[in-house]
Short mmCIF file of C-alpha atoms and ligand atoms in Angstrom, two decimals:
data_model
loop_
_atom_site.label_atom_id
_atom_site.label_comp_id
_atom_site.label_asym_id
_atom_site.label_seq_id
_atom_site.Cartn_x
_atom_site.Cartn_y
_atom_site.Cartn_z
CA UNK A 1 86.59 136.17 124.67
CA UNK A 2 83.69 133.74 124.73
CA UNK A 3 80.16 134.90 125.35
CA UNK A 4 77.28 132.57 125.85
CA UNK A 5 74.37 134.83 124.96
CA UNK A 6 71.12 132.97 124.89
CA UNK A 7 67.95 134.53 123.53
CA UNK A 8 69.67 137.80 122.66
CA UNK A 9 69.91 139.62 119.38
CA UNK A 10 72.76 141.71 120.63
CA UNK A 11 75.62 140.42 122.67
CA UNK A 12 77.57 142.64 124.91
CA UNK A 13 81.11 142.48 126.09
CA UNK A 14 83.32 144.52 128.32
CA UNK A 15 86.21 146.34 126.75
CA UNK A 16 89.08 147.10 129.12
CA UNK A 17 86.78 146.06 131.91
CA UNK A 18 84.84 149.30 131.68
CA UNK A 19 82.75 150.07 128.62
CA UNK A 20 79.98 147.94 127.21
CA UNK A 21 79.78 147.91 123.42
CA UNK A 22 77.43 146.22 121.04
CA UNK A 23 78.86 143.32 119.13
CA UNK A 24 78.86 143.98 115.40
CA UNK A 25 79.89 140.54 114.15
CA UNK A 26 79.59 137.38 116.18
CA UNK A 27 80.44 133.75 115.64
CA UNK A 28 78.25 130.97 117.02
CA UNK A 29 79.28 127.33 117.29
CA UNK A 30 76.21 125.44 116.08
CA UNK A 31 77.76 122.00 116.33
CA UNK A 32 81.10 120.46 117.23
CA UNK A 33 80.73 116.75 116.48
CA UNK A 34 82.01 114.61 113.63
CA UNK A 35 79.72 114.21 110.62
CA UNK A 36 77.31 111.72 112.19
CA UNK A 37 77.14 113.48 115.57
CA UNK A 38 76.54 111.45 118.71
CA UNK A 39 75.13 109.05 119.63
CA UNK A 40 75.82 107.30 116.34
CA UNK A 41 73.67 104.66 114.73
CA UNK A 42 74.12 101.23 116.25
CA UNK A 43 75.65 102.43 119.51
CA UNK A 44 73.10 101.54 122.19
CA UNK A 45 75.65 101.97 124.98
CA UNK A 46 76.45 105.59 124.09
CA UNK A 47 76.00 107.76 127.22
CA UNK A 48 74.26 110.39 125.07
CA UNK A 49 71.11 108.24 124.97
CA UNK A 50 70.77 108.75 128.73
CA UNK A 51 72.25 112.24 129.00
CA UNK A 52 71.15 114.75 126.36
CA UNK A 53 74.03 117.00 127.42
CA UNK A 54 76.42 114.51 125.84
CA UNK A 55 74.75 114.52 122.44
CA UNK A 56 76.58 116.14 119.56
CA UNK A 57 75.38 117.68 116.35
CA UNK A 58 77.75 117.83 113.39
CA UNK A 59 80.26 120.64 113.19
CA UNK A 60 78.94 123.96 111.93
CA UNK A 61 79.57 127.64 112.61
CA UNK A 62 77.33 130.65 112.06
CA UNK A 63 78.66 134.12 111.37
CA UNK A 64 76.20 136.83 112.35
CA UNK A 65 76.65 140.33 110.99
CA UNK A 66 74.36 142.25 113.34
CA UNK A 67 75.16 145.56 111.66
CA UNK A 68 73.84 144.45 108.26
CA UNK A 69 71.39 141.83 109.57
CA UNK A 70 73.12 139.00 107.73
CA UNK A 71 73.63 135.42 108.87
CA UNK A 72 76.03 133.01 107.16
CA UNK A 73 76.50 129.34 107.84
CA UNK A 74 79.69 127.35 107.56
CA UNK A 75 78.48 123.85 106.62
CA UNK A 76 74.97 122.54 106.06
CA UNK A 77 74.82 119.58 108.42
CA UNK A 78 72.26 116.78 108.81
CA UNK A 79 71.30 118.63 112.02
CA UNK A 80 70.59 121.91 110.22
CA UNK A 81 66.97 122.07 111.41
CA UNK A 82 67.90 122.09 115.10
CA UNK A 83 70.97 124.24 114.50
CA UNK A 84 68.98 126.96 112.75
CA UNK A 85 66.49 126.88 115.60
CA UNK A 86 69.37 127.46 118.02
CA UNK A 87 70.63 130.33 115.90
CA UNK A 88 67.15 131.84 115.73
CA UNK A 89 66.98 131.77 119.52
CA UNK A 90 70.41 133.37 119.90
CA UNK A 91 70.50 135.80 116.98
CA UNK A 92 67.16 136.02 115.16
CA UNK A 93 67.02 137.52 111.69
CA UNK A 94 64.53 140.21 110.70
CA UNK A 95 64.59 138.98 107.10
CA UNK A 96 61.68 136.94 105.73
CA UNK A 97 62.17 133.22 105.17
CA UNK A 98 64.97 131.29 106.77
CA UNK A 99 67.22 134.29 107.28
CA UNK A 100 70.20 132.46 105.80
CA UNK A 101 72.22 134.85 103.65
CA UNK A 102 74.68 132.26 102.47
CA UNK A 103 76.26 128.90 103.19
CA UNK A 104 79.94 128.10 102.81
CA UNK A 105 80.67 124.37 102.54
CA UNK A 106 84.08 122.73 102.99
CA UNK A 107 83.46 119.41 101.19
CA UNK A 108 81.04 116.66 100.17
CA UNK A 109 81.03 114.39 103.21
CA UNK A 110 77.63 113.91 104.82
CA UNK A 111 78.18 116.02 107.92
CA UNK A 112 79.14 119.03 105.88
CA UNK A 113 76.65 119.34 103.05
CA UNK A 114 73.73 116.89 103.45
CA UNK A 115 71.68 119.48 105.34
CA UNK A 116 71.12 121.24 102.03
CA UNK A 117 68.27 118.77 101.62
CA UNK A 118 66.20 120.77 104.10
CA UNK A 119 66.20 123.74 101.71
CA UNK A 120 64.27 121.75 99.09
CA UNK A 121 60.58 121.35 98.43
CA UNK A 122 60.08 118.55 100.97
CA UNK A 123 61.05 120.97 103.73
CA UNK A 124 61.66 124.75 103.60
CA UNK A 125 61.23 125.29 99.85
CA UNK A 126 63.81 128.05 100.18
CA UNK A 127 64.39 130.71 97.52
CA UNK A 128 67.85 131.19 96.06
CA UNK A 129 69.90 130.67 99.20
CA UNK A 130 73.48 131.50 98.16
CA UNK A 131 75.76 128.47 98.44
CA UNK A 132 79.49 129.11 98.06
CA UNK A 133 81.56 126.07 97.17
CA UNK A 134 84.66 125.05 95.25
CA UNK A 135 84.28 124.01 91.55
CA UNK A 136 84.27 120.22 92.00
CA UNK A 137 81.67 120.42 94.72
CA UNK A 138 79.61 122.83 92.58
CA UNK A 139 79.72 120.35 89.73
CA UNK A 140 78.78 117.47 92.01
CA UNK A 141 75.74 119.32 93.35
CA UNK A 142 74.58 120.38 89.88
CA UNK A 143 74.89 116.91 88.38
CA UNK A 144 73.61 114.59 91.11
CA UNK A 145 70.21 114.26 92.66
CA UNK A 146 68.73 115.19 94.99
CA UNK A 147 71.04 118.24 94.99
CA UNK A 148 70.48 118.96 91.32
CA UNK A 149 66.81 119.52 92.08
CA UNK A 150 67.72 122.25 94.57
CA UNK A 151 69.58 123.95 91.73
CA UNK A 152 66.81 123.37 89.16
CA UNK A 153 64.10 124.71 91.48
CA UNK A 154 66.37 127.58 92.54
CA UNK A 155 66.15 126.65 96.20
CA UNK A 156 69.87 127.32 96.21
CA UNK A 157 72.09 129.48 94.05
CA UNK A 158 75.62 128.22 93.67
CA UNK A 159 78.62 130.50 93.36
CA UNK A 160 82.01 128.93 92.78
CA UNK A 161 84.96 129.85 94.94
CA UNK A 162 88.59 129.60 93.88
CA UNK A 163 91.61 128.44 95.83
CA UNK A 164 93.14 131.33 97.76
CA UNK A 165 90.76 133.85 96.24
CA UNK A 166 88.95 136.06 98.71
CA UNK A 167 85.18 136.49 98.62
CA UNK A 168 84.00 139.77 100.14
CA UNK A 169 80.61 139.93 101.87
CA UNK A 170 78.51 142.87 103.02
CA UNK A 171 80.28 144.95 105.64
CA UNK A 172 83.69 143.97 104.33
CA UNK A 173 83.79 140.47 105.84
CA UNK A 174 86.09 138.28 103.75
CA UNK A 175 86.17 134.52 103.31
CA UNK A 176 89.12 132.77 101.69
CA UNK A 177 89.16 129.03 100.88
CA UNK A 178 92.41 127.09 101.26
CA UNK A 179 92.69 123.57 99.87
CA UNK A 180 93.56 120.87 102.40
CA UNK A 181 94.45 117.19 101.98
CA UNK A 182 91.44 114.95 102.66
CA UNK A 183 89.51 112.00 101.21
CA UNK A 184 88.19 113.78 98.12
CA UNK A 185 85.81 111.28 96.46
CA UNK A 186 83.17 113.78 95.32
CA UNK A 187 84.74 117.17 95.91
CA UNK A 188 87.88 118.99 96.90
CA UNK A 189 88.17 119.92 100.59
CA UNK A 190 88.94 123.37 101.89
CA UNK A 191 89.55 125.24 105.09
CA UNK A 192 88.18 128.78 105.37
CA UNK A 193 89.94 131.86 106.69
CA UNK A 194 87.40 134.51 107.65
CA UNK A 195 88.27 138.11 108.47
CA UNK A 196 86.02 140.84 109.85
CA UNK A 197 86.97 144.45 110.54
CA UNK A 198 87.79 143.18 114.01
CA UNK A 199 88.95 139.63 114.49
CA UNK A 200 89.48 136.63 112.23
CA UNK A 201 89.27 132.86 112.37
CA UNK A 202 90.45 129.70 110.64
CA UNK A 203 87.99 126.83 110.18
CA UNK A 204 89.49 123.48 109.25
CA UNK A 205 87.12 120.77 110.45
CA UNK A 206 88.49 117.94 108.31
CA UNK A 207 92.09 117.32 107.24
CA UNK A 208 94.18 114.20 106.79
CA UNK A 209 97.45 115.57 108.13
CA UNK A 210 99.08 118.86 109.14
CA UNK A 211 102.38 117.59 107.67
CA UNK A 212 100.83 116.90 104.28
CA UNK A 213 99.19 120.34 104.31
CA UNK A 214 102.63 121.81 104.83
CA UNK A 215 104.52 119.59 102.39
CA UNK A 216 102.06 119.43 99.50
CA UNK A 217 100.12 122.68 99.93
CA UNK A 218 102.87 124.87 101.35
CA UNK A 219 100.74 125.81 104.36
CA UNK A 220 102.20 125.47 107.84
CA UNK A 221 99.61 125.21 110.59
CA UNK A 222 101.68 127.42 112.90
CA UNK A 223 101.76 130.20 110.30
CA UNK A 224 98.01 130.15 109.80
CA UNK A 225 97.39 130.16 113.55
CA UNK A 226 99.71 133.17 113.82
CA UNK A 227 97.61 135.04 111.25
CA UNK A 228 94.20 134.64 112.93
CA UNK A 229 92.54 135.21 116.31
CA UNK A 230 90.80 131.83 116.52
CA UNK A 231 91.63 128.49 114.90
CA UNK A 232 88.95 125.78 114.81
CA UNK A 233 90.94 122.60 114.20
CA UNK A 234 90.06 119.02 113.27
CA UNK A 235 89.84 117.02 116.50
CA UNK A 236 88.18 113.90 115.12
CA UNK A 237 90.23 111.50 117.23
CA UNK A 238 92.01 112.05 120.53
CA UNK A 239 94.77 109.46 120.15
CA UNK A 240 95.57 106.08 118.62
CA UNK A 241 93.94 104.09 121.43
CA UNK A 242 90.48 105.24 120.62
CA UNK A 243 89.05 102.59 118.32
CA UNK A 244 89.76 99.17 119.85
CA UNK A 245 90.33 96.49 117.23
CA UNK A 246 91.00 98.99 114.43
CA UNK A 247 94.46 99.70 113.02
CA UNK A 248 94.36 103.44 113.50
CA UNK A 249 97.55 103.97 111.50
CA UNK A 250 95.34 103.46 108.46
CA UNK A 251 92.89 106.15 109.57
CA UNK A 252 93.85 109.75 108.73
CA UNK A 253 93.18 112.91 110.77
CA UNK A 254 95.72 114.50 113.10
CA UNK A 255 95.09 113.25 116.63
CA UNK A 256 94.36 115.88 119.28
CA UNK A 257 97.32 114.58 121.31
CA UNK A 258 99.66 114.95 118.33
CA UNK A 259 98.35 118.40 117.41
CA UNK A 260 98.93 119.58 120.97
CA UNK A 261 102.43 118.12 120.86
CA UNK A 262 103.14 119.96 117.61
CA UNK A 263 101.90 123.28 118.96
CA UNK A 264 103.15 122.97 122.53
CA UNK A 265 106.16 125.23 121.87
CA UNK A 266 103.93 128.13 120.84
CA UNK A 267 103.36 130.94 123.35
CA UNK A 268 100.30 130.75 125.59
CA UNK A 269 98.45 133.36 123.52
CA UNK A 270 98.84 131.32 120.33
CA UNK A 271 97.81 128.02 121.92
CA UNK A 272 94.71 129.62 123.41
CA UNK A 273 93.55 130.49 119.87
CA UNK A 274 93.10 126.80 119.12
CA UNK A 275 89.54 125.51 119.55
CA UNK A 276 89.29 121.78 118.86
CA UNK A 277 86.19 120.83 116.91
CA UNK A 278 84.66 117.99 114.82
CA UNK A 279 85.21 115.35 117.52
CA UNK A 280 84.08 111.80 116.89
CA UNK A 281 81.58 110.10 119.21
CA UNK A 282 84.50 108.01 120.47
CA UNK A 283 86.63 111.04 121.40
CA UNK A 284 86.70 111.57 125.19
CA UNK A 285 86.83 115.37 124.81
CA UNK A 286 83.17 115.28 123.81
CA UNK A 287 82.48 115.06 127.56
CA UNK A 288 83.22 118.41 129.21
CA UNK A 289 83.79 116.57 132.49
CA UNK A 290 86.33 114.05 131.15
CA UNK A 291 89.99 113.83 132.12
CA UNK A 292 90.87 114.30 128.45
CA UNK A 293 89.01 117.62 128.36
CA UNK A 294 90.82 118.78 131.46
CA UNK A 295 94.15 117.69 129.96
CA UNK A 296 93.52 119.76 126.82
CA UNK A 297 92.55 122.81 128.87
CA UNK A 298 95.53 122.38 131.19
CA UNK A 299 97.83 122.53 128.18
CA UNK A 300 96.39 125.88 127.20
CA UNK A 301 94.08 124.86 124.35
CA UNK A 302 90.32 125.25 124.05
CA UNK A 303 87.50 122.94 122.98
CA UNK A 304 84.63 124.30 120.91
CA UNK A 305 81.21 123.56 122.41
CA UNK A 306 77.82 123.86 120.81
CA UNK A 307 76.37 127.23 121.81
CA UNK A 308 79.72 128.99 122.23
CA UNK A 309 79.63 132.54 120.99
CA UNK A 310 82.55 134.81 120.17
CA UNK A 311 82.39 138.51 119.42
CA UNK A 312 84.62 139.17 116.43
CA UNK A 313 83.98 142.85 115.94
CA UNK A 314 82.66 145.56 118.23
CA UNK A 315 80.73 148.60 117.08
CA UNK A 316 82.74 151.80 117.19
ZN1 LIG B 1 83.66 115.63 108.65
ZN1 LIG B 2 85.37 114.67 105.55
#
């Protein structure tokens, strides 16, 4: 169930079409683009220059625990400033400061971690914002500027995660990292499985291949989808015709068309859990009015859009 609740601390939803209940834990899509968003640098013909509706910020999710007044981010993107402003307008925090109770980061590519820079002394000068990352990424942040300065000045406080080991947050929300195959120059790359006392989601914005995940990491996409209520999946490219003049066989990422093909045999309920995210500026699904978007929806899948809000747990 998707709610688009603007300017509201509490979101409401109908249960069995009759009773309104307060949402206890909600998920907000803060961005759905690839790392560099859209329009990208050096693309004067991008329609987003003319139409702000077609602009994309980099992929990020926020998890809002209304019950305990906690807000967690998944990724710190280069668009963090605008994304936090959106979150403040949708689900403001009563806490002093930024109201960020923790940031989970999948890997060290610019769209996923570079927004940490806004926590430093040139911007927010934040105090001890918890940052949860895998060991290689932790090491990278501690040993390389400008990130090391965030650690030294205690703008951020790093806690290391471990593969497959569940981290439990206030209110019993759990976050479990799962390694995925990706271009790991500076860090490992993970997906996150998040469970509340209501619903759960998988977040895998960047992966080289579903087959490699299955063969080398013993994780079948279909099994993970079966174990969660929502699955935010890497949709960087739509198909192999997308980058004229480039040999796309050399470029990883499962194509949206291929992912749909792989999952087409699943029942309607399972396919509807899939929300494609992290789309490149060249991917036609970035335009809600495109034929590609309609094709994805017709096949029973969903596309994550900035501002989407899901209620994961309802107050009893
Ligand atoms: Zn990315
Ligand atoms: Zn990446």
